[in-house]
C-alpha cells in the first residue's frame, strides 16, 4: 500500500468529518434559528426545503459536471464555498435572506456530498475492498462534534450567528489543505462531440433501484437531523440543551454501525445487510415516536443510528461500482437520496401543522420498512472493484 494511497484515504475521511461538522452545526441550531427570526414549523420546513432543493439541483447537475471535471476539482471549489455559505446563513437577518442563504448552502453542500462520495469510491476501488461505511463514519465524527459543540454553545449562551461563523472560519483553511490529498477519478471515455459521455446520460437500472433505497434512508436520517430537536423540546418537554443531545446521540449510534459496516458487508453481503437495517430502523424509530419520556426517546435514538447507519453509504458504494466512472452514478443515486431530504421537511412540517409532530415522524417507520422490502430486489454483488477491474460494474441486474 503506497503512502499516497494512505494519504488519499485519510484526506477523504477528513473531508467527510468536515462536511459532517458544517452540516451538523447548522441542523443542531435549527431551534435557535427559529427563535431568532420567530419562525413557525411550516417556515422551518420551507427553510429546510430550499436547502434540500439547492442540494438536489447541484447533485443532479453533477452527473455531467463530474464526468468532465472529476471529484478532485469539484471538492477544491465546493468545499470552501460550503464554509463561506454557512457563515452567510448564520448572519441572515430576515426570513427571506435566510431562504437565499439556505439555498446557496444547500447547493455548495450538495456538490461536496457527491464529490466526496465519488472520491471515496475512487479510494475504495484503489484499495479493492469495502471502505465506504468507514468513510461515512468520518461524517458521524463531524456530526457528533457539531452536536456537542452546539450543546456547549447553547449552555454558554453563545448566539447562533457567532457559533456558526466560528465553525465556518475553522473549517475553511482545513478544507483547502485537504484538497492536496485527493485522487483523480477513474478515466471515462470522452464522446466524439465533446459532450458528456453516455455513462452520464444513461445509467444501469440498478443505479435507480439504489437511488430509491437512498431516498428512503436519507429521508429517515434527515428526519432525525432536522426534527428530533423540536420533537424532544416541544412534544416531550426537554430543555433546548437536552434536546440538542438527540442528534449527537443518534450520530454516536451511526458511528458505531459504520465502523463495523464494512466488515459486516464483507461477511454477509450488501443485500442482506440493507434488508436487516431497514427492519431494525422501523422498530427502533417506532420506539422513539411512542416514547413516554425524553430518556426513553434519547436511548432509542442511539439504536436508530446503529440500524440505519449502513444503508446510505452501501447504496452509494454500490452505485459507484456499477459504472466505469463512479461520479455520475454516485450523483444520480445521491440526487435521488436528497429528494428524500427535499420532500421530508415539507411533509413532516405540514403534517405537524395539520395533526401532530408524532404523526409526521411516523413516515420514517414506513420508509424503513420500504428499504427492507426493496433490498430483496437487489442483485447479489461481487466484491468491490479493484483497479485492474475498474471498468467492470460491481452489480449487474442479471446476477
XYZ file of N, CA and C in Angstrom, residues 132-134 136 213 217 221 253-254 256-262 264-265 270 273-278 281 304-317:
120
model
N -16.503 2.308 2.205
C -17.402 3.460 2.219
C -18.071 3.684 3.575
N -18.442 2.626 4.269
C -19.048 2.826 5.595
C -18.055 3.510 6.534
N -16.794 3.134 6.430
C -15.771 3.794 7.235
C -15.615 5.263 6.878
N -18.041 7.155 5.775
C -19.208 7.819 6.360
C -19.124 7.873 7.887
N -33.608 3.285 -2.587
C -33.166 2.929 -1.235
C -32.539 4.143 -0.550
N -33.592 6.078 2.955
C -32.624 6.188 4.046
C -32.292 7.643 4.363
N -32.748 9.661 7.872
C -31.641 10.388 8.504
C -31.978 11.870 8.631
N -24.603 6.349 17.524
C -25.067 5.073 17.009
C -24.659 4.868 15.562
N -24.771 5.923 14.741
C -24.349 5.843 13.347
C -22.855 5.525 13.259
N -20.925 3.947 15.440
C -20.662 2.554 15.811
C -21.039 1.602 14.677
N -22.210 1.843 14.069
C -22.651 0.983 12.980
C -21.752 1.077 11.767
N -21.292 2.267 11.447
C -20.470 2.450 10.256
C -19.041 1.949 10.449
N -18.532 2.035 11.660
C -17.195 1.486 11.904
C -17.164 -0.021 11.684
N -18.291 -0.679 11.954
C -18.367 -2.126 11.740
C -18.961 -2.488 10.383
N -19.533 -1.510 9.668
C -20.307 -1.781 8.472
C -19.549 -2.465 7.356
N -18.311 -2.035 7.099
C -17.549 -2.634 6.007
C -17.250 -4.105 6.276
N -19.100 -6.106 8.221
C -20.378 -6.829 8.146
C -20.763 -7.054 6.693
N -20.567 -6.049 5.865
C -20.887 -6.184 4.440
C -20.015 -7.249 3.780
N -24.137 -7.123 0.797
C -24.820 -5.831 0.873
C -26.330 -5.990 0.956
N -27.578 -7.086 4.433
C -27.315 -6.050 5.422
C -28.315 -4.900 5.296
N -28.632 -4.479 4.056
C -29.580 -3.389 3.858
C -30.977 -3.799 4.324
N -31.388 -5.035 4.006
C -32.719 -5.502 4.414
C -32.853 -5.548 5.934
N -31.853 -6.095 6.618
C -31.894 -6.163 8.080
C -31.873 -4.769 8.697
N -31.105 -3.862 8.105
C -31.034 -2.492 8.615
C -32.381 -1.789 8.513
N -33.100 -2.012 7.399
C -34.409 -1.394 7.234
C -35.394 -1.832 8.304
N -34.421 -0.397 11.726
C -34.714 1.035 11.807
C -36.196 1.275 12.082
N -31.536 3.706 16.672
C -31.918 4.117 15.324
C -30.659 4.405 14.506
N -29.703 5.090 15.124
C -28.454 5.387 14.438
C -27.700 4.135 14.020
N -27.610 3.155 14.929
C -26.938 1.895 14.597
C -27.647 1.208 13.432
N -28.985 1.188 13.478
C -29.755 0.447 12.489
C -29.655 1.042 11.086
N -29.781 2.367 10.970
C -29.848 2.989 9.646
C -28.471 3.332 9.087
N -27.427 3.178 9.885
C -26.113 3.735 9.566
C -25.520 3.274 8.248
N -25.716 2.006 7.878
C -25.005 1.463 6.715
C -25.804 1.535 5.421
N -27.067 1.953 5.488
C -27.911 1.883 4.289
C -27.428 2.844 3.212
N -27.317 4.139 3.530
C -26.943 5.110 2.502
C -25.497 4.935 2.021
N -24.497 4.713 2.886
C -23.156 4.514 2.343
C -23.033 3.279 1.464
N -23.752 2.206 1.812
C -23.699 1.000 0.983
C -24.357 1.239 -0.364
N -25.492 1.947 -0.367
C -26.154 2.259 -1.633
C -25.252 3.103 -2.531
N -24.581 4.100 -1.965
C -23.688 4.950 -2.748
C -22.468 4.178 -3.224
N -21.943 3.302 -2.381
C -20.798 2.483 -2.774
C -21.155 1.561 -3.938
